Tab-separated table of C-alpha atoms and ligand atoms in Angstrom:
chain	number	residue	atom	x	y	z
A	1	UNK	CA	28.740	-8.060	-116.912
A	2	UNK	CA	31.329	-5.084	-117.666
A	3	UNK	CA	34.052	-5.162	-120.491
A	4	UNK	CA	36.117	-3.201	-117.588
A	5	UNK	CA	36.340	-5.679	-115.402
A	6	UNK	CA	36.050	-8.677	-117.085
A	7	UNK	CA	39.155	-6.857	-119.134
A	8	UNK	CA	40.804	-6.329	-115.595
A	9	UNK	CA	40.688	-10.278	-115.106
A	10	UNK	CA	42.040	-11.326	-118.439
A	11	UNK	CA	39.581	-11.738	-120.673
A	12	UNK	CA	39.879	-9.462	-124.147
A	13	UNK	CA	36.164	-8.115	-125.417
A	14	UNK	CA	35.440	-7.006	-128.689
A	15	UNK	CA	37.055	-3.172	-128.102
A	16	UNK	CA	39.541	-2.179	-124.935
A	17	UNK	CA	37.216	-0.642	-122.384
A	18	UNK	CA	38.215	3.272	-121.485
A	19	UNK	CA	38.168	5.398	-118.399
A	20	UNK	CA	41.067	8.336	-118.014
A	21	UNK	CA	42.908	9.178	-114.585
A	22	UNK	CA	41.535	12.223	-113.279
A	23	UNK	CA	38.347	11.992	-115.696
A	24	UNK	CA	36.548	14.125	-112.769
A	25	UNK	CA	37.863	17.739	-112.921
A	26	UNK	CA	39.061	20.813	-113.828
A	27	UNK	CA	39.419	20.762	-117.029
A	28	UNK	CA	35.487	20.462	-117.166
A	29	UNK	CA	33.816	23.738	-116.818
A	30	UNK	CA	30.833	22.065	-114.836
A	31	UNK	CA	33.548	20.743	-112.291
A	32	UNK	CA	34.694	24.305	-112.572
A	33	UNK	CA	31.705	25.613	-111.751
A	34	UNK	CA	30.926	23.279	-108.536
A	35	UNK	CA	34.452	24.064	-107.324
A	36	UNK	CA	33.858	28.062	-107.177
A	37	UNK	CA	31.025	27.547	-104.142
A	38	UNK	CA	32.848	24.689	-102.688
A	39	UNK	CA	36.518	23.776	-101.402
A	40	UNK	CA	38.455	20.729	-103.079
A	41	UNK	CA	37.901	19.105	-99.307
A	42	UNK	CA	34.030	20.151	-99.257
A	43	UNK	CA	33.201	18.362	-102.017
A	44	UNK	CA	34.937	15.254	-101.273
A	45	UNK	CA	33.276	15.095	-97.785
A	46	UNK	CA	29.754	16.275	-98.860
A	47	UNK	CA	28.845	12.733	-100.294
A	48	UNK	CA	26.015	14.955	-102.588
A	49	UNK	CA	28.903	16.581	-104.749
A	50	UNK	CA	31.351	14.092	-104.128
A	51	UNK	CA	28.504	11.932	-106.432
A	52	UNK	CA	27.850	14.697	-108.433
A	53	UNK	CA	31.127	15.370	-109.300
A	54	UNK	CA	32.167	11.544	-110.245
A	55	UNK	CA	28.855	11.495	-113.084
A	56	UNK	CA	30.176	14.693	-114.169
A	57	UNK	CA	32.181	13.225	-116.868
A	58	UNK	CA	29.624	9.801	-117.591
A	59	UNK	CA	27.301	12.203	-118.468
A	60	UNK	CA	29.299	13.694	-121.118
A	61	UNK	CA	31.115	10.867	-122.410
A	62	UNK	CA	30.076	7.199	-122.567
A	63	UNK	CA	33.543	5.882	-120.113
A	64	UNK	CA	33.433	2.345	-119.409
A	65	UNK	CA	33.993	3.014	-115.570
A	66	UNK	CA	33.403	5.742	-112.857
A	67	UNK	CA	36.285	6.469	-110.206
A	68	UNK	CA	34.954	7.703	-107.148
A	69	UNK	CA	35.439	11.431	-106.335
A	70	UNK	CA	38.158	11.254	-103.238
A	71	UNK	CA	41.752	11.851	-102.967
A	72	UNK	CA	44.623	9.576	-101.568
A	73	UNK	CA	45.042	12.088	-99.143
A	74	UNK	CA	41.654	12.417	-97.240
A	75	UNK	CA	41.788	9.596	-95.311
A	76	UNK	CA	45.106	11.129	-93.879
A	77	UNK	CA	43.063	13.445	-92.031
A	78	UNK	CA	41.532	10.627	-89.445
A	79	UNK	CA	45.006	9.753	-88.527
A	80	UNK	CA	45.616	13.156	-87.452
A	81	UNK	CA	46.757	15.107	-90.117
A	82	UNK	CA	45.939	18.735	-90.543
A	83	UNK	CA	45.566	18.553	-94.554
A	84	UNK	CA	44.693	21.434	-96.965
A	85	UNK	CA	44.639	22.063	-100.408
A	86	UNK	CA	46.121	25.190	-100.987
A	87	UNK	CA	45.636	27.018	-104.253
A	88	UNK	CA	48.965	27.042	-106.755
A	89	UNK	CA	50.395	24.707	-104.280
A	90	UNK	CA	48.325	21.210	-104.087
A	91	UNK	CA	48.253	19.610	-101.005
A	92	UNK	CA	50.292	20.993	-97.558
A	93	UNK	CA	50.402	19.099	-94.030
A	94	UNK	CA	50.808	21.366	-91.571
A	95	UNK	CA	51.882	18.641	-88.700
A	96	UNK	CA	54.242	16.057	-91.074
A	97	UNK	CA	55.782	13.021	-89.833
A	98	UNK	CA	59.231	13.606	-88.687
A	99	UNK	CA	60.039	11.054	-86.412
A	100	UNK	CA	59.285	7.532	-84.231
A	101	UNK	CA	57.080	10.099	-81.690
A	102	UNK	CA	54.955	11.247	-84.407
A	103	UNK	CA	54.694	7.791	-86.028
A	104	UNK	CA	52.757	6.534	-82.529
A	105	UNK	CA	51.001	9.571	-82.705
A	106	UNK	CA	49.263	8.333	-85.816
A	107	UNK	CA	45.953	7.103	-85.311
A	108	UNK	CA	44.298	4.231	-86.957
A	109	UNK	CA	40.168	4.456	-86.814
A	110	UNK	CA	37.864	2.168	-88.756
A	111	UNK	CA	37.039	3.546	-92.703
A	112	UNK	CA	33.050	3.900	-91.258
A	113	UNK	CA	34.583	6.453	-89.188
A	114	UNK	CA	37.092	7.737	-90.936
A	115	UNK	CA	35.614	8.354	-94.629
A	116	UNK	CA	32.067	7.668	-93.548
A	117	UNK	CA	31.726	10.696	-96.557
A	118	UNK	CA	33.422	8.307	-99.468
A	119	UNK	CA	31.333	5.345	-97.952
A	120	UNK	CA	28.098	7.564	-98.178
A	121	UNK	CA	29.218	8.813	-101.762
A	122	UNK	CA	30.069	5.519	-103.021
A	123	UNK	CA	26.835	3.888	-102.071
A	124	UNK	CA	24.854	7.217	-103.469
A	125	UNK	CA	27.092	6.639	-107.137
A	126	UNK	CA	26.420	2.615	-106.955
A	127	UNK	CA	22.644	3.736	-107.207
A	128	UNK	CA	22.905	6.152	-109.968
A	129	UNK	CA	25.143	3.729	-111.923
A	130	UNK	CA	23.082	0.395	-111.547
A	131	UNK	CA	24.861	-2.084	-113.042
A	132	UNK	CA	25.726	-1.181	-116.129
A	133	UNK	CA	29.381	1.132	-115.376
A	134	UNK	CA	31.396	0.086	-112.371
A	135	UNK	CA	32.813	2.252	-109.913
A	136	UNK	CA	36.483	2.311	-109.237
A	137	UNK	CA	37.929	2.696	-105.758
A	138	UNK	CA	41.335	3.828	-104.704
A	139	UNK	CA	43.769	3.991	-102.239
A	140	UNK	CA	47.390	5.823	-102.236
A	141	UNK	CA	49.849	3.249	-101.675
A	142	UNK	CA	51.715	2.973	-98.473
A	143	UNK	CA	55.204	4.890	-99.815
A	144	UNK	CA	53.354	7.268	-101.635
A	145	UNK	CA	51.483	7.972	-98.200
A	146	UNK	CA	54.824	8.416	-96.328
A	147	UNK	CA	56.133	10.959	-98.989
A	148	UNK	CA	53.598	13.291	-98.096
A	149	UNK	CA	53.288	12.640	-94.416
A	150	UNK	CA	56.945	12.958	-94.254
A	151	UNK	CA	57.481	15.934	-96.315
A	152	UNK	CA	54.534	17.721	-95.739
A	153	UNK	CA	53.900	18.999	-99.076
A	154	UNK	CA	54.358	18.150	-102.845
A	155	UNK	CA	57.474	15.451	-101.937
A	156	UNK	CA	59.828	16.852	-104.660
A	157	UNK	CA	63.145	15.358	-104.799
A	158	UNK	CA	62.168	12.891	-101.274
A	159	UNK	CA	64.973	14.608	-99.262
A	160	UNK	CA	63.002	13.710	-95.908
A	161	UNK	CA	61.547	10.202	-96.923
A	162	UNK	CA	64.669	8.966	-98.066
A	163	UNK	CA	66.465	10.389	-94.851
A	164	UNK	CA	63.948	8.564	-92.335
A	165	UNK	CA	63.998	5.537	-94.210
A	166	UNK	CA	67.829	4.982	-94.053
A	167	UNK	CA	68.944	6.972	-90.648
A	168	UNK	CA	65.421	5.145	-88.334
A	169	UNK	CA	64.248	2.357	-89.839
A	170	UNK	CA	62.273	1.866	-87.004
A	171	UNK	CA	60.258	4.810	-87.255
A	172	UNK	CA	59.849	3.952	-91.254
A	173	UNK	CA	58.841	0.286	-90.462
A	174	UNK	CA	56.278	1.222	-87.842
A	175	UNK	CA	55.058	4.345	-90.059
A	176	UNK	CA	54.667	1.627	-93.134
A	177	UNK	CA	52.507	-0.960	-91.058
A	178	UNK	CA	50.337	1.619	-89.872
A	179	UNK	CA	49.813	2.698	-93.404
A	180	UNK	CA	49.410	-0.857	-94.753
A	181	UNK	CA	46.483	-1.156	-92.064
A	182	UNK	CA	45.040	2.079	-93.454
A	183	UNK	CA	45.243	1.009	-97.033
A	184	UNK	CA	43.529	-2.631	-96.469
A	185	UNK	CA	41.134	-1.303	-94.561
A	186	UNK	CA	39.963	1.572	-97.136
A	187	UNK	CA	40.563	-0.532	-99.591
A	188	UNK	CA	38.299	-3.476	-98.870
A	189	UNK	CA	35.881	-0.839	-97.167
A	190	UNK	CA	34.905	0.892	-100.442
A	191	UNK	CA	34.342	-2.963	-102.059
A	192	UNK	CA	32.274	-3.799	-99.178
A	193	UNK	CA	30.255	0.061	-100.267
A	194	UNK	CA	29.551	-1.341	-103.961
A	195	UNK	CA	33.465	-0.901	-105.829
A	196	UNK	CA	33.354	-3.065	-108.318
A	197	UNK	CA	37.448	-2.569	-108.809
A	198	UNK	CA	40.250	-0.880	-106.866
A	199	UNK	CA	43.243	0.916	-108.022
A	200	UNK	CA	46.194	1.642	-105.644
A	201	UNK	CA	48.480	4.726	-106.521
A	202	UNK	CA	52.187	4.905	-106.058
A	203	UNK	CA	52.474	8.038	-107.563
A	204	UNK	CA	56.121	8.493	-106.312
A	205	UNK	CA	57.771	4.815	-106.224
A	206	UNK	CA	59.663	5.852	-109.177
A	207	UNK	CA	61.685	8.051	-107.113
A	208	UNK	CA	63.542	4.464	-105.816
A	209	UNK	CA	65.831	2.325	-106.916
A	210	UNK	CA	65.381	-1.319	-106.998
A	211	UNK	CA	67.442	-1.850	-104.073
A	212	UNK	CA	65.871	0.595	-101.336
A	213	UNK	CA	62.203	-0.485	-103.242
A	214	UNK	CA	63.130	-3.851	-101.998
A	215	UNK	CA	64.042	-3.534	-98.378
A	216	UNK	CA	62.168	-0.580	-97.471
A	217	UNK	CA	58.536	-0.766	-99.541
A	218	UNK	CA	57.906	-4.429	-101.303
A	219	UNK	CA	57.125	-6.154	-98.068
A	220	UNK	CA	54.453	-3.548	-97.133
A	221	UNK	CA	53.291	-3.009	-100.874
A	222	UNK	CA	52.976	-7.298	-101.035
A	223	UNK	CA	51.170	-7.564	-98.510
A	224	UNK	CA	48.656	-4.833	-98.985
A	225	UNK	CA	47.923	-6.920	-102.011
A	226	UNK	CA	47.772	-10.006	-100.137
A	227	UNK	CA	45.180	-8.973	-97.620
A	228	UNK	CA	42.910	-7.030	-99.909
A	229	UNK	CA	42.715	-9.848	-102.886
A	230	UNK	CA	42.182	-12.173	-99.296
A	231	UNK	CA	39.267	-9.952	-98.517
A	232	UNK	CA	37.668	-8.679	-101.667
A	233	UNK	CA	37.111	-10.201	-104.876
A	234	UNK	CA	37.080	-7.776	-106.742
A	235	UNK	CA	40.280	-6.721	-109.242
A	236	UNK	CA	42.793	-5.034	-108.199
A	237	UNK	CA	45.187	-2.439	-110.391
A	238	UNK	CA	48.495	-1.274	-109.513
A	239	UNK	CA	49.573	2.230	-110.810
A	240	UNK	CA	53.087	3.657	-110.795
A	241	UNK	CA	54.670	6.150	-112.947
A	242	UNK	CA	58.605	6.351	-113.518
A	243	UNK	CA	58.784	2.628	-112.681
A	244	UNK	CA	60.253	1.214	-115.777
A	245	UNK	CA	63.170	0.271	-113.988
A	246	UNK	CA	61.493	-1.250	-111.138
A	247	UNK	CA	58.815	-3.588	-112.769
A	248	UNK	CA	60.648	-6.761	-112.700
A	249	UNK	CA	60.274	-6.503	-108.853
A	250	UNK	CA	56.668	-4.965	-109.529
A	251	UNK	CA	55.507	-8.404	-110.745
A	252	UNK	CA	55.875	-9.982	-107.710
A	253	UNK	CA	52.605	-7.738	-106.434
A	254	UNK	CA	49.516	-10.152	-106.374
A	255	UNK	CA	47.779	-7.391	-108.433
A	256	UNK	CA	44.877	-8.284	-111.356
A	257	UNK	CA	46.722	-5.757	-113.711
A	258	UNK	CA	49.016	-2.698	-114.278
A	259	UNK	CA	49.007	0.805	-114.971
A	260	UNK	CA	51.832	1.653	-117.119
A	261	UNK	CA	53.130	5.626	-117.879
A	262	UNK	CA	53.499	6.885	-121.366
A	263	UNK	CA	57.834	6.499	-120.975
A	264	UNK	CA	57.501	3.003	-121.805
A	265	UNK	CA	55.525	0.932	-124.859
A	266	UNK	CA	53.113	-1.416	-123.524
A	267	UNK	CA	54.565	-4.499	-125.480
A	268	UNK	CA	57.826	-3.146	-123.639
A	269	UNK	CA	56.513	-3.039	-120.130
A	270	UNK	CA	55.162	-6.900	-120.245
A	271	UNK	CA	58.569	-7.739	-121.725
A	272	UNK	CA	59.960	-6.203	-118.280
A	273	UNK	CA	57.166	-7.400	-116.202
A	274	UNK	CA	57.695	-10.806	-117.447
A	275	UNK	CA	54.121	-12.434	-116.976
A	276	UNK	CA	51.017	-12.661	-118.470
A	277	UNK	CA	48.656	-9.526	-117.573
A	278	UNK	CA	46.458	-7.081	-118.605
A	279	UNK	CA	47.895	-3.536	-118.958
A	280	UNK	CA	46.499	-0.088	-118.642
A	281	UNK	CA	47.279	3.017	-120.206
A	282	UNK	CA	49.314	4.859	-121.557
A	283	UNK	CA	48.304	7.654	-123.703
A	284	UNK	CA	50.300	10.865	-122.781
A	285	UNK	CA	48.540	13.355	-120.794
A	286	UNK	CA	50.537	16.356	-122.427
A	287	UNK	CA	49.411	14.774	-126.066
A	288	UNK	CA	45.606	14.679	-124.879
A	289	UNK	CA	45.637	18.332	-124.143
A	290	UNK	CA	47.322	19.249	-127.706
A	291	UNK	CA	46.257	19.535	-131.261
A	292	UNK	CA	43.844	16.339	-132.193
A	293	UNK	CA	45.182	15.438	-134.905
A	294	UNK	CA	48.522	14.316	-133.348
A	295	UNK	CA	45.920	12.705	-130.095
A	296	UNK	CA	44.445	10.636	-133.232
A	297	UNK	CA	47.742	8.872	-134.133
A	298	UNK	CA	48.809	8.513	-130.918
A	299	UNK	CA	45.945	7.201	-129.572
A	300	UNK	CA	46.064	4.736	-132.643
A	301	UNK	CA	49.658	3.847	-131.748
A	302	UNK	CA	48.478	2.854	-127.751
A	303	UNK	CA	45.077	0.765	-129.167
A	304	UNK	CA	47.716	-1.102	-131.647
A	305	UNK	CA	50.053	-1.784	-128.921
A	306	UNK	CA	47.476	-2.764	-126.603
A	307	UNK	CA	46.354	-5.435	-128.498
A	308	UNK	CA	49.808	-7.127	-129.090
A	309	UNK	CA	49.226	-7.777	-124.658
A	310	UNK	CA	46.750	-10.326	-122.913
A	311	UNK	CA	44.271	-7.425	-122.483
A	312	UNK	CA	44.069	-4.065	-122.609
A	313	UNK	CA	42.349	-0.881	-120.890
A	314	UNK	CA	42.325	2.063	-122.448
A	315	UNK	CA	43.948	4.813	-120.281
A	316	UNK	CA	46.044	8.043	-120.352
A	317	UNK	CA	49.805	7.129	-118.728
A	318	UNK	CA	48.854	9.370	-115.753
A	319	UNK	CA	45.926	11.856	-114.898
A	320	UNK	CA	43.576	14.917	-117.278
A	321	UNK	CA	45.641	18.136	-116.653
A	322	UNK	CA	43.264	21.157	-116.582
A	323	UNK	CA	43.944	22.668	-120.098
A	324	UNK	CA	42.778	19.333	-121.629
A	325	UNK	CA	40.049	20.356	-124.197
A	326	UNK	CA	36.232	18.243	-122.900
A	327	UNK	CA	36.413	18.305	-127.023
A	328	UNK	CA	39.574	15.700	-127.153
A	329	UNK	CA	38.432	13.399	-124.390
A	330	UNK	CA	35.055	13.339	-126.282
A	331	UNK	CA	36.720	12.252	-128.961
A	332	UNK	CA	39.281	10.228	-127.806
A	333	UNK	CA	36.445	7.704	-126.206
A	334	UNK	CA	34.613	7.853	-129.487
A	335	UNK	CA	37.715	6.566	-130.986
A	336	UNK	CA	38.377	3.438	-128.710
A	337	UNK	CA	34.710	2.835	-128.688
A	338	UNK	CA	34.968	2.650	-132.391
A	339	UNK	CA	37.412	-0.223	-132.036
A	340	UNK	CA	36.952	-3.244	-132.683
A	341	UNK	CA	39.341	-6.085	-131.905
B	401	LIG	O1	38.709	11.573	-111.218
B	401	LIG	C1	39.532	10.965	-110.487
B	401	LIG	O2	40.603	10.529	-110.896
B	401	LIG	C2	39.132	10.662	-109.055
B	401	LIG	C3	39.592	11.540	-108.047
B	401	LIG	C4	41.073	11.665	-107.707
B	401	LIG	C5	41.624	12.884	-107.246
B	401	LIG	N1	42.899	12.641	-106.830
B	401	LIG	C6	40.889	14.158	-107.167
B	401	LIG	C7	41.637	15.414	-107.076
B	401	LIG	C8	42.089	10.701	-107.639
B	401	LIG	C9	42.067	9.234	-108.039
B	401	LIG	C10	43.233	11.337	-107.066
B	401	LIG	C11	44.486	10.627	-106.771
B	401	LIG	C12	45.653	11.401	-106.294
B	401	LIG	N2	45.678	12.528	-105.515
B	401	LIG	C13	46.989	11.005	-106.511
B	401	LIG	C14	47.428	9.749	-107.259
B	401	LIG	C15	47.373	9.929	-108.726
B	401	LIG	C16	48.361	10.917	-109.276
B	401	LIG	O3	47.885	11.951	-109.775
B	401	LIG	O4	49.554	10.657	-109.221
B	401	LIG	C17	47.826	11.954	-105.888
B	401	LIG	C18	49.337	11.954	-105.866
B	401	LIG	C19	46.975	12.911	-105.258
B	401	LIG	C20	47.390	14.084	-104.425
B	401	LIG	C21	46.862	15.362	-104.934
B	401	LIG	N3	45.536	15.735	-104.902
B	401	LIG	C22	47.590	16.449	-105.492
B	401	LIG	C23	49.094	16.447	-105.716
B	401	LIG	C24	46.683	17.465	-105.780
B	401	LIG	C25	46.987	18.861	-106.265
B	401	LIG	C26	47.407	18.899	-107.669
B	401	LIG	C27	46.238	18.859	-108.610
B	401	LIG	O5	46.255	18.028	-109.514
B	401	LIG	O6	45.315	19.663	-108.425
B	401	LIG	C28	45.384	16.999	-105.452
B	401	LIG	C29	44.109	17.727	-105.620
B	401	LIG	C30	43.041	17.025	-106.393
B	401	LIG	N4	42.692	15.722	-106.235
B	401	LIG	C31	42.194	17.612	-107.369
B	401	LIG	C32	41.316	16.611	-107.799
B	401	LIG	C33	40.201	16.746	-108.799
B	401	LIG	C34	42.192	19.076	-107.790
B	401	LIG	C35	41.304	19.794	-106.832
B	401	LIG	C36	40.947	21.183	-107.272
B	401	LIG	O7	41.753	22.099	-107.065
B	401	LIG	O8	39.832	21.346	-107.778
């Protein structure tokens, strides 16, 4: 039994379980440390570190759930996409989408080919978790995907994206089924490995208004829900950020429960969502990394308004940034593990 997951599926324990976004990285100096012998890429395909690197932060703090060590990105690479991670400017594509060609040049394998290295790691994490902490898997989501397939770097203001999706919607559609495929497939793949919950990012939906979110990325988004709640049972999390204004459609996803940003109360974002689920998040990132005393009453603020909704995982409202102190995480989980409901 986990408080995580039985959280995920409605059911309120005696405290909000906590994991953060990001929880593996650089703001800990053992991650640090790792990353000066090793590339970013390197350690996410040598299943060794790739484990390593996800107990990094269990072993410091007692986090209700692991996320395996991977990037939405990676599994890019099988389709044919020359991906690097350059210093001072995250990821870069050197062969992006640009049009219906390049689209059928895309190609599909199986996840046991194509992130064998995330299977491996997975099943290496499983056995150094047992059963007490589940592992969290992940996919990007199929827009977020396109962004930097189509762009070909961080997507900034979508210039590209948007311009495909309007002027050949028959290169977007095409491009979008071949990324639903990829995200199912992951998806269910790392459940099959020992995921006790998955998480799909769509880190830049909130770069769309409702109206292009509904003709050009619901369908797709639906029905990557659809076939991976069809084919795993285990709970599913959607995560957005900048979607305030889009999670009245959002609620149509057959997910188990949503990631909400710090822009928007949690009481607020049911109100929008308009049903009955469990919500995670939403402490500010930016707050985490700054003085503790203001993390304290914030933090205090998000547990409060967490408990006014059906259930309630602790989270930050989007991923650790680097200057984070270890010192404020520690205490930040000491806090919400102090809480009782
Ligand atoms: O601990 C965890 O959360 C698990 C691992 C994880 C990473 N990336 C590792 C990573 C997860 C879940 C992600 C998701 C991810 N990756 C998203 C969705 C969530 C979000 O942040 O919006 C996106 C958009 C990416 C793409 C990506 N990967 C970018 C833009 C960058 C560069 C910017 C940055 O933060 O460094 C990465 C690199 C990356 N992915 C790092 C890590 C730990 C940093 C690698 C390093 O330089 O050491």
């Amino acid at each position: 039994m986990s408080l995580f997951i039985d959280t995920l599926r409605g059911k309120r324990g005696p405290r909000p379980p906590v994991w953060l976004m990001r929880q593996a990285g650089r703001y800990l100096p053992e991650y640090r440390a790792l990353r000066e012998k090793s590339s970013m890429l390197e350690m996410v395909m040598t299943p060794e570190l790739a484990c390593e690197v996800t107990l990094q932060p269990l072993r410091r703090f007692p986090l209700d759930a692991a996320i395996i060590f991977a990037d939405i990105l990676t599994p890019l690479i099988g389709m044919g996409s020359r991906l690097e991670f350059k210093k001072g400017e995250g990821p870069v594509i050197e062969n992006p989408v640009r049009s219906a060609a390049d689209v059928a040049k895309l190609r599909l394998p199986a996840p046991a080919e194509n992130v064998q290295y995330t299977l491996d790691a997975i099943r290496l994490v499983v056995g150094e978790l047992g059963e007490k902490t589940p592992l969290i898997g992940f996919s990007g989501a199929p827009f977020t995907l396109s962004c930097y397939l189509i762009e070909g770097q961080s997507p900034g203001d979508l210039e590209r994206t948007k311009a495909m999706m309007v002027a050949d919607p028959a290169a977007w559609h095409a491009l979008q089924e071949k990324l639903v495929t990829l995200c199912v497939e992951y998806l269910v793949a790392q459940a099959e490995a020992g995921c006790r919950s998955l998480q799909v990012f769509d880190s830049w939906l909130g770069h769309l208004g409702p109206r292009e979110y509904e003709r050009f990325v619901e369908p797709y988004l639906v029905k990557v829900f659809h076939e991976v709640r069809k084919r795993a049972d285990v709970p599913v999390v959607f995560f957005a950020t900048g979607v305030t204004g889009l999670f009245p459609q959002l609620a149509r996803l057959d997910a188990h429960a949503f990631g909400v940003d710090w822009r928007v109360s949690l009481p607020q974002a049911l109100r929008l969502l308009g049903r009955e689920v469990p919500l995670q998040g939403n402490l500010d990132p930016q707050i985490l990394a700054g003085p503790w005393e203001y993390v304290e009453r914030a933090a205090r603020e998000v547990l409060a308004e967490g408990a006014s909704v059906p259930a309630h995982v602790f989270n930050l409202g989007h991923g650790v940034l680097p200057h984070t102190p270890p010192e404020n995480v520690q205490r930040l989980v000491d806090l919400v593990h102090r809480r009782s409901a």
